[in-house]
CSV table of C-alpha atoms in Angstrom, one decimal:
chain,number,residue,atom,x,y,z
O,10,MET,CA,-16.7,-25.7,-4.3
O,11,ALA,CA,-16.7,-25.3,-0.5
O,12,ALA,CA,-18.3,-22.2,1.0
O,13,LEU,CA,-15.9,-19.2,1.4
O,14,ARG,CA,-14.2,-18.8,4.8
O,15,PHE,CA,-12.3,-15.8,6.0
O,16,GLY,CA,-10.0,-15.0,8.8
O,17,ILE,CA,-8.8,-11.7,10.3
O,18,ALA,CA,-5.9,-10.9,12.6
O,19,SER,CA,-3.9,-7.9,13.7
O,20,ALA,CA,-0.7,-7.2,15.6
O,21,ASP,CA,1.2,-4.2,17.0
O,22,ILE,CA,4.4,-3.6,15.0
O,23,THR,CA,5.5,-0.4,16.8
O,24,PRO,CA,9.3,-0.2,16.9
O,25,PRO,CA,11.3,0.8,19.9
O,26,ILE,CA,12.0,4.6,20.4
O,27,GLY,CA,15.4,5.4,19.0
O,28,VAL,CA,15.1,3.7,15.6
O,29,PHE,CA,15.6,5.8,12.6
O,30,LEU,CA,12.5,7.0,10.7
O,31,CYS,CA,12.5,6.9,6.9
O,32,GLY,CA,10.5,8.5,4.2
O,33,TYR,CA,12.4,11.8,4.3
O,34,ASN,CA,15.9,12.3,5.5
O,35,PRO,CA,16.7,9.7,8.2
O,36,ARG,CA,16.0,11.1,11.6
O,37,ARG,CA,16.1,9.3,15.0
O,38,SER,CA,12.7,8.7,16.6
O,39,GLU,CA,12.2,10.4,20.0
O,40,SER,CA,8.7,9.3,20.9
O,41,VAL,CA,5.6,7.4,19.8
O,42,GLY,CA,2.9,9.6,18.4
O,43,HIS,CA,0.7,6.8,17.1
O,44,ALA,CA,1.3,3.1,17.4
O,45,LEU,CA,1.9,1.1,14.2
O,46,ARG,CA,-0.3,-1.9,13.4
O,47,ALA,CA,-0.5,-4.7,10.8
O,48,GLU,CA,-3.6,-6.5,9.8
O,49,VAL,CA,-4.3,-9.5,7.5
O,50,LEU,CA,-7.4,-10.8,5.7
O,51,VAL,CA,-7.3,-14.5,4.7
O,52,CYS,CA,-9.7,-15.8,2.1
O,53,ASP,CA,-10.2,-19.5,1.6
O,54,SER,CA,-12.5,-21.0,-1.1
O,55,GLY,CA,-11.4,-24.6,-0.6
O,56,ALA,CA,-10.1,-24.7,-4.1
O,57,GLY,CA,-7.7,-21.8,-3.5
O,58,ALA,CA,-6.7,-19.3,-0.8
O,59,TRP,CA,-4.8,-16.1,-0.3
O,60,ALA,CA,-3.7,-13.6,2.4
O,61,LEU,CA,-3.5,-9.8,2.1
O,62,VAL,CA,-1.4,-8.1,4.8
O,63,THR,CA,-1.5,-4.3,5.4
O,64,ALA,CA,1.1,-2.8,7.6
O,65,ASP,CA,1.8,0.7,8.9
O,66,LEU,CA,5.3,0.9,7.3
O,67,LEU,CA,6.8,3.0,4.5
O,68,ALA,CA,7.6,-0.1,2.5
O,69,VAL,CA,8.7,-3.7,2.8
O,70,SER,CA,11.6,-5.4,1.1
O,71,ASN,CA,11.1,-8.4,-1.1
O,72,PRO,CA,13.5,-10.5,1.0
O,73,LEU,CA,11.3,-9.8,4.0
O,74,VAL,CA,8.2,-10.8,2.1
O,75,GLN,CA,9.9,-14.0,0.9
O,76,ASP,CA,10.8,-14.9,4.5
O,77,VAL,CA,7.3,-14.2,5.8
O,78,ARG,CA,5.7,-16.2,2.9
O,79,ALA,CA,7.9,-19.2,3.5
O,80,ASP,CA,7.2,-19.3,7.2
O,81,ALA,CA,3.4,-18.8,6.9
O,82,ALA,CA,3.1,-21.3,4.1
O,83,LYS,CA,4.7,-24.0,6.1
O,84,ARG,CA,2.1,-23.6,8.9
O,85,THR,CA,-1.1,-23.0,6.8
O,86,GLY,CA,-2.7,-24.2,3.5
O,87,LEU,CA,-1.5,-21.0,1.8
O,88,LYS,CA,0.8,-21.0,-1.2
O,89,PRO,CA,3.7,-18.5,-0.9
O,90,ASP,CA,2.8,-16.8,-4.1
O,91,ALA,CA,-0.7,-16.1,-2.7
O,92,ILE,CA,0.5,-14.0,0.2
O,93,MET,CA,0.8,-10.2,-0.4
O,94,ILE,CA,2.2,-7.7,2.0
O,95,ALA,CA,1.1,-4.0,1.4
O,96,ALA,CA,2.6,-1.0,3.2
O,97,THR,CA,0.5,2.0,4.1
O,98,HIS,CA,3.5,4.1,3.2
O,99,THR,CA,3.7,6.2,6.4
O,100,HIS,CA,6.7,8.5,6.3
O,101,SER,CA,7.0,8.3,10.1
O,102,GLY,CA,7.9,4.7,10.5
O,103,PRO,CA,11.1,2.5,10.6
O,104,ASN,CA,13.2,1.4,7.7
O,105,THR,CA,12.0,-2.1,6.7
O,106,PHE,CA,13.1,-2.3,3.1
O,107,ALA,CA,16.6,-1.0,2.6
O,108,VAL,CA,18.4,-3.8,4.3
O,109,GLY,CA,21.7,-2.7,5.9
O,110,TRP,CA,20.6,1.0,5.7
O,111,ARG,CA,21.2,1.2,9.5
O,112,GLU,CA,22.9,-1.2,11.8
O,113,LEU,CA,21.6,-0.1,15.2
O,114,PRO,CA,21.1,-3.2,17.4
O,115,GLU,CA,17.5,-2.3,18.1
O,116,GLU,CA,16.8,-2.0,14.4
O,117,VAL,CA,18.3,-5.4,13.7
O,118,GLU,CA,16.2,-6.9,16.5
O,119,TYR,CA,13.0,-5.1,15.3
O,120,PHE,CA,13.5,-6.4,11.8
O,121,ARG,CA,13.8,-10.0,13.1
O,122,ARG,CA,10.7,-9.6,15.3
O,123,LEU,CA,8.7,-8.1,12.4
O,124,ARG,CA,9.3,-11.1,10.2
O,125,THR,CA,8.0,-13.4,13.0
O,126,THR,CA,5.1,-11.2,13.9
O,127,LEU,CA,3.8,-10.9,10.4
O,128,ALA,CA,4.0,-14.7,9.8
O,129,ASP,CA,2.4,-15.5,13.2
O,130,MET,CA,-0.4,-13.0,12.3
O,131,ILE,CA,-1.1,-14.8,9.0
O,132,VAL,CA,-1.2,-18.1,10.8
O,133,ALA,CA,-3.6,-16.7,13.4
O,134,ALA,CA,-6.0,-15.5,10.7
O,135,TRP,CA,-5.8,-18.8,8.9
O,136,ASN,CA,-6.7,-20.6,12.1
O,137,ALA,CA,-9.6,-18.2,12.6
O,138,ARG,CA,-11.3,-18.9,9.3
O,139,ALA,CA,-15.1,-18.9,9.5
O,140,PRO,CA,-18.0,-18.3,7.1
O,141,GLY,CA,-18.6,-14.8,5.9
O,142,GLU,CA,-19.1,-12.8,2.7
O,143,LEU,CA,-17.1,-9.9,1.2
O,144,VAL,CA,-19.0,-6.7,0.6
O,145,HIS,CA,-17.8,-3.8,-1.5
O,146,THR,CA,-18.6,-0.2,-2.4
O,147,ARG,CA,-16.9,2.9,-3.7
O,148,THR,CA,-17.0,6.4,-2.5
O,149,THR,CA,-14.9,9.5,-3.3
O,150,ALA,CA,-12.9,12.0,-1.3
O,151,PRO,CA,-12.3,14.8,-4.0
O,152,GLU,CA,-11.5,17.5,-1.4
O,153,PHE,CA,-9.1,15.4,0.6
O,154,GLY,CA,-6.1,15.3,-1.8
O,155,SER,CA,-4.6,17.1,-4.8
O,156,ASN,CA,-2.1,16.2,-7.5
O,157,ARG,CA,1.2,17.8,-6.2
O,158,ARG,CA,2.7,18.2,-9.7
O,159,VAL,CA,2.5,21.8,-11.0
O,160,GLN,CA,3.8,23.4,-14.1
O,161,LYS,CA,5.8,26.6,-13.6
O,162,PRO,CA,5.5,29.7,-15.9
O,163,ASP,CA,8.7,28.6,-17.8
O,164,GLY,CA,7.0,25.3,-18.7
O,165,THR,CA,9.0,23.1,-16.4
O,166,TRP,CA,7.4,20.9,-13.8
O,167,THR,CA,7.9,20.8,-10.0
O,168,ASN,CA,6.2,19.7,-6.9
O,169,GLU,CA,4.1,21.7,-4.5
O,170,TRP,CA,3.5,19.3,-1.7
O,171,ALA,CA,0.5,21.0,0.0
O,172,ASP,CA,-2.5,22.6,-1.7
O,173,PRO,CA,-4.7,24.0,1.1
O,174,ASN,CA,-6.9,26.0,-1.3
O,175,GLY,CA,-7.4,23.3,-3.8
O,176,THR,CA,-5.9,25.1,-6.7
O,177,HIS,CA,-3.9,22.3,-8.3
O,178,THR,CA,-5.3,21.1,-11.6
O,179,GLY,CA,-3.4,17.8,-12.2
O,180,TYR,CA,-5.2,14.5,-12.4
O,181,PHE,CA,-6.4,13.0,-9.1
O,182,ASP,CA,-8.6,9.9,-8.9
O,183,PRO,CA,-10.5,10.5,-5.7
O,184,THR,CA,-12.0,6.9,-5.6
O,185,VAL,CA,-12.0,5.3,-2.1
O,186,GLU,CA,-12.4,1.5,-2.4
O,187,LEU,CA,-14.1,-0.2,0.5
O,188,LEU,CA,-14.0,-4.0,1.0
O,189,GLY,CA,-15.6,-5.4,4.0
O,190,LEU,CA,-15.9,-8.9,5.6
O,191,ARG,CA,-19.4,-9.5,6.9
O,192,ARG,CA,-20.2,-12.4,9.2
O,193,PRO,CA,-23.5,-14.4,9.0
O,194,ASP,CA,-24.7,-12.5,12.1
O,195,GLY,CA,-24.3,-9.1,10.3
O,196,THR,CA,-21.1,-8.1,12.1
O,197,LEU,CA,-18.7,-6.1,9.9
O,198,GLU,CA,-15.6,-8.0,11.0
O,199,SER,CA,-13.2,-5.9,8.9
O,200,LEU,CA,-13.1,-3.1,6.4
O,201,LEU,CA,-10.3,-2.4,4.0
O,202,VAL,CA,-10.0,1.2,2.9
O,203,ALA,CA,-7.9,1.6,-0.2
O,204,PHE,CA,-7.2,5.2,-1.2
O,205,GLY,CA,-4.6,7.0,-3.4
O,206,CYS,CA,-3.2,9.7,-1.2
O,207,HIS,CA,0.3,9.9,0.4
O,208,PRO,CA,0.4,9.5,4.2
O,209,VAL,CA,2.5,12.6,4.6
O,210,CYS,CA,0.6,14.8,7.0
O,211,PHE,CA,3.8,14.9,9.0
O,212,ASN,CA,7.0,16.4,7.6
O,213,SER,CA,10.7,15.7,7.8
O,214,GLN,CA,11.0,17.4,11.2
O,215,ASN,CA,8.7,15.0,12.9
O,216,THR,CA,10.6,12.6,15.2
O,217,ALA,CA,7.6,10.7,16.6
O,218,ILE,CA,6.8,7.2,15.3
O,219,SER,CA,3.4,7.5,13.7
O,220,ALA,CA,1.0,5.8,11.3
O,221,ASP,CA,0.1,9.3,10.0
O,222,TYR,CA,-3.5,9.9,8.9
O,223,PRO,CA,-4.4,6.2,8.2
O,224,GLY,CA,-3.8,5.3,11.8
O,225,HIS,CA,-6.3,8.0,13.0
O,226,MET,CA,-8.8,6.9,10.4
O,227,LYS,CA,-8.7,3.4,11.7
O,228,ASP,CA,-9.1,4.7,15.3
O,229,ALA,CA,-12.1,6.8,14.3
O,230,LEU,CA,-13.9,4.0,12.4
O,231,GLU,CA,-13.4,1.4,15.0
O,232,ALA,CA,-14.6,3.8,17.7
O,233,THR,CA,-18.0,4.0,15.9
O,234,GLY,CA,-18.6,0.3,16.6
O,235,LEU,CA,-19.5,-0.2,12.9
O,236,VAL,CA,-16.4,-2.2,12.1
O,237,LYS,CA,-14.1,-4.3,14.3
O,238,THR,CA,-10.9,-4.1,12.4
O,239,THR,CA,-10.0,-1.4,9.8
O,240,MET,CA,-7.2,-2.0,7.3
O,241,PHE,CA,-5.7,0.6,5.0
O,242,ALA,CA,-3.7,0.5,1.7
O,243,VAL,CA,-2.6,3.1,-0.8
O,244,THR,CA,-3.8,2.9,-4.4
O,245,GLY,CA,-2.6,5.4,-7.0
O,246,HIS,CA,-1.0,7.8,-4.5
O,247,ALA,CA,2.5,8.6,-6.0
O,248,ASN,CA,1.6,12.0,-7.3
O,249,VAL,CA,-1.1,12.9,-4.8
O,250,ASP,CA,-0.8,14.4,-1.3
O,251,PRO,CA,-3.4,15.5,1.2
O,252,ARG,CA,-4.3,19.1,0.6
O,253,HIS,CA,-3.2,19.8,4.2
O,254,CYS,CA,0.1,18.0,4.7
O,255,VAL,CA,3.9,18.2,5.4
O,256,SER,CA,3.4,19.9,8.8
O,257,ASN,CA,4.6,18.9,12.2
O,258,ASP,CA,1.2,19.2,13.8
O,259,PRO,CA,-0.3,16.1,15.4
O,260,ALA,CA,-3.7,17.8,15.6
O,261,LEU,CA,-3.8,18.3,11.9
O,262,THR,CA,-2.8,14.7,11.2
O,263,LYS,CA,-5.5,13.4,13.5
O,264,ALA,CA,-8.1,15.7,11.9
O,265,GLN,CA,-7.2,14.4,8.4
O,266,GLY,CA,-7.7,10.9,9.6
O,267,GLU,CA,-11.0,11.7,11.1
O,268,LYS,CA,-12.1,13.5,7.9
O,269,LEU,CA,-11.4,10.4,5.8
O,270,ALA,CA,-13.1,8.2,8.4
O,271,ALA,CA,-16.3,10.4,8.2
O,272,ILE,CA,-16.4,9.9,4.4
O,273,VAL,CA,-15.9,6.1,4.8
O,274,LYS,CA,-18.6,5.9,7.5
O,275,ALA,CA,-21.2,7.6,5.3
O,276,ALA,CA,-20.5,5.0,2.6
O,277,ILE,CA,-20.7,1.8,4.8
O,278,PRO,CA,-24.5,1.4,4.4
O,279,SER,CA,-24.0,1.1,0.6
O,280,LEU,CA,-21.8,-2.0,0.9
O,281,LYS,CA,-23.1,-4.8,-1.4
O,282,PRO,CA,-22.1,-8.5,-1.5
O,283,VAL,CA,-19.3,-9.5,-3.9
O,284,LYS,CA,-20.3,-12.3,-6.3
O,285,THR,CA,-18.6,-15.4,-5.0
O,286,GLY,CA,-16.3,-17.9,-6.7
O,287,ALA,CA,-13.0,-19.6,-6.3
O,288,ALA,CA,-10.0,-17.8,-4.8
O,289,ALA,CA,-6.5,-17.5,-6.4
O,290,GLY,CA,-3.3,-15.6,-6.0
O,291,THR,CA,-0.1,-15.3,-8.1
O,292,ARG,CA,3.1,-13.3,-8.4
O,293,GLU,CA,4.4,-12.0,-11.7
O,294,PRO,CA,8.3,-11.8,-11.8
O,295,TRP,CA,9.5,-8.4,-13.0
O,296,ASP,CA,13.2,-7.8,-13.9
O,297,MET,CA,13.8,-4.1,-14.3
O,298,THR,CA,16.8,-2.7,-16.2
O,299,ILE,CA,17.5,0.4,-14.2
O,300,ALA,CA,17.5,3.7,-16.2
O,301,TRP,CA,17.8,6.1,-13.3
O,302,SER,CA,21.0,7.5,-11.8
O,303,ILE,CA,20.3,8.7,-8.3
O,304,SER,CA,22.6,9.9,-5.5
O,305,GLY,CA,22.6,11.3,-2.0
O,306,ASN,CA,19.8,10.4,0.4
O,307,SER,CA,17.6,8.9,-2.3
O,308,ALA,CA,20.3,6.5,-3.3
O,309,SER,CA,20.6,5.3,0.3
O,310,TYR,CA,17.2,3.6,-0.1
O,311,PHE,CA,18.2,1.6,-3.2
O,312,LYS,CA,21.1,-0.8,-3.5
O,313,LEU,CA,20.7,-0.8,-7.3
O,314,ASN,CA,20.9,2.8,-8.3
O,315,GLN,CA,23.0,3.0,-11.5
O,316,PRO,CA,21.9,2.6,-15.1
O,317,GLY,CA,22.1,-1.0,-16.3
O,318,ASP,CA,21.6,-2.6,-12.9
O,319,ILE,CA,19.0,-5.3,-12.9
O,320,MET,CA,16.4,-5.0,-10.2
O,321,HIS,CA,14.5,-8.3,-9.6
O,322,SER,CA,11.0,-7.6,-8.3
O,323,GLU,CA,7.4,-8.7,-8.9
O,324,ALA,CA,3.9,-7.6,-9.5
O,325,GLY,CA,1.0,-9.8,-8.2
O,326,ALA,CA,-2.7,-10.4,-8.0
O,327,LEU,CA,-5.3,-11.8,-5.7
O,328,GLY,CA,-8.8,-12.7,-6.7
O,329,VAL,CA,-12.1,-14.3,-5.5
O,330,GLY,CA,-15.2,-14.4,-7.6
O,331,GLU,CA,-15.7,-11.1,-9.4
O,332,LEU,CA,-13.1,-9.2,-7.2
O,333,ALA,CA,-9.4,-8.8,-7.7
O,334,PHE,CA,-6.4,-6.9,-6.4
O,335,VAL,CA,-3.6,-6.0,-8.7
O,336,CYS,CA,-0.4,-5.4,-6.6
O,337,MET,CA,2.4,-3.0,-7.7
O,338,PRO,CA,5.9,-3.1,-6.1
O,339,GLY,CA,6.4,0.7,-6.1
O,340,GLU,CA,4.6,4.0,-5.7
O,341,THR,CA,2.1,4.0,-8.6
O,342,VAL,CA,0.6,7.3,-9.9
O,343,SER,CA,-3.1,8.0,-9.8
O,344,GLU,CA,-3.6,7.6,-13.6
O,345,PHE,CA,-3.1,3.8,-13.4
O,346,MET,CA,-6.2,3.2,-11.2
O,347,LYS,CA,-8.8,3.8,-13.9
O,348,ARG,CA,-6.7,1.9,-16.5
O,349,PHE,CA,-6.6,-1.2,-14.5
O,350,ARG,CA,-10.3,-0.9,-13.7
O,351,ALA,CA,-11.1,-0.6,-17.4
O,352,GLU,CA,-8.7,-3.3,-18.7
O,353,SER,CA,-9.0,-5.9,-16.0
O,354,PRO,CA,-11.1,-9.1,-16.7
O,355,PHE,CA,-12.7,-8.7,-13.2
O,356,GLY,CA,-15.8,-6.8,-12.4
O,357,ILE,CA,-14.2,-5.2,-9.4
O,358,THR,CA,-10.5,-4.4,-9.6
O,359,ILE,CA,-8.5,-2.6,-6.8
O,360,MET,CA,-5.0,-1.5,-7.6
O,361,LEU,CA,-2.6,-1.5,-4.6
O,362,SER,CA,0.7,0.2,-4.4
O,363,VAL,CA,3.9,-0.5,-2.4
O,364,VAL,CA,3.2,-4.2,-2.2
O,365,ASN,CA,5.9,-6.9,-1.7
O,366,ASP,CA,8.8,-4.6,-2.6
O,367,PHE,CA,9.8,-1.0,-3.0
O,368,VAL,CA,11.3,-0.2,-6.4
O,369,GLY,CA,10.7,3.6,-6.4
O,370,TYR,CA,8.0,5.3,-8.5
O,371,LEU,CA,6.0,3.8,-11.3
O,372,VAL,CA,4.7,6.6,-13.5
O,373,THR,CA,3.2,7.3,-16.9
O,374,ASP,CA,5.3,8.1,-20.0
O,375,ALA,CA,3.8,11.6,-20.0
O,376,ILE,CA,5.2,12.2,-16.5
O,377,ILE,CA,8.6,10.9,-17.6
O,378,ALA,CA,8.6,13.5,-20.4
O,379,GLU,CA,7.6,16.3,-18.1
O,380,GLY,CA,10.3,15.6,-15.4
O,381,ALA,CA,10.4,16.5,-11.7
O,382,TYR,CA,10.7,14.3,-8.6
O,383,GLU,CA,8.5,11.4,-9.7
O,384,THR,CA,10.5,11.1,-12.9
O,385,MET,CA,13.8,11.1,-11.1
O,386,MET,CA,12.5,8.3,-8.8
O,387,CYS,CA,11.2,6.0,-11.6
O,388,PRO,CA,13.7,3.2,-12.2
O,389,ILE,CA,12.5,2.3,-15.8
O,390,ARG,CA,11.9,4.4,-18.9
O,391,PRO,CA,9.6,4.0,-20.6
O,392,SER,CA,7.5,2.7,-17.7
O,393,GLU,CA,3.8,2.8,-18.6
O,394,ALA,CA,3.6,-0.3,-20.8
O,395,ALA,CA,5.7,-2.4,-18.4
O,396,VAL,CA,3.3,-1.5,-15.5
O,397,MET,CA,0.2,-2.5,-17.4
O,398,GLN,CA,1.9,-5.6,-18.9
O,399,HIS,CA,2.9,-7.1,-15.6
O,400,GLY,CA,-0.3,-6.1,-13.8
O,401,LEU,CA,-2.6,-7.5,-16.5
O,402,ALA,CA,-0.5,-10.7,-16.8
O,403,ALA,CA,-1.1,-11.4,-13.1
O,404,LEU,CA,-4.8,-10.5,-13.3
O,405,ASN,CA,-5.4,-12.7,-16.4
O,406,ARG,CA,-3.6,-15.6,-14.8
O,407,ILE,CA,-5.8,-15.7,-11.7
O,408,HIS,CA,-8.9,-15.0,-13.8
O,409,THR,CA,-8.2,-18.1,-15.7
O,410,ALA,CA,-7.6,-20.1,-12.5
O,411,ILE,CA,-10.8,-18.8,-11.0
O,412,THR,CA,-13.1,-19.3,-14.0
O,413,THR,CA,-11.8,-22.8,-14.7
O,414,THR,CA,-12.2,-24.0,-11.1
O,415,LYS,CA,-15.2,-26.2,-10.5
């Protein structure tokens, strides 16, 4: 097997002022508070290769992903099924998943340019492949976020979005996964920060385009000179918010990003090499029979919103050596992180949410029984077994490919 080679590229994906922002009620953007960026890590083992894109967007549509995959695969040695596009899930970015949701000319043109930009970025990273090694560590940020689900005195469940005093008692996995690319000269070329906490420091009154706290985290880490390019992806974030959130205060959002950056910076010295091996990627088709019935603004995000509709989506996985990503097409709750770590055949498993599609929320059966917002936004019921089944099927498939490659 050839030595591993890696490529990194990034691109500005900030839309023009005037596009509608999504994540809350649609509101027209009036300024740029923080530019949006996309990054990609390409891994090539000779026997297999994959690309992981992270983008400062609320979500991506599966048709967009398919277009980008097809374009990039034609111009590289990548297979379409080994290209994954993860959204950071900022709630202050443009609509890039509910096709036809808005028909403003500037939005149509932005969507067209985004497809081209993401494909060109993958090609640039492929062409920049050079020797390096992946390094990994884990840290925690227990005081950064809280489970937003709370039980009321009457026994019913609701959401309290902010928790400034840290009084919420619901489950929150505070793990921060760090995956770096280190070049032979010791340079940390890139660092992926994967953390399960909603990027919702801004609220629905914000009209400035923004990457929310992950954008400021990237800025702060890159300003240290310790890492050239920082990437961010959400893990089990669906029921977790920052303790300080849903405000319209740019200073608070910046401070939260810098707080997470400080936690990550302290962990960088503990990065250790990942055991090498072949690389592989796959998608796992997932046809969901819709059980929800949603209306109003929530329904505007989903074309298929009535019971019995069939939503065609996918889970996925990327792996190299002892490391794997399991990719979920919706907002996955915190509880799934430890389950995938425990049941995966890989030594290091990182669950990523909002990858390759946006199907709503993927929650545990206990949450479905309790009710509240996360239950309403879950398209399938029961959900838990299906999440694990499709994720593990993808992980097991690439594990077989990696372990049988000579």
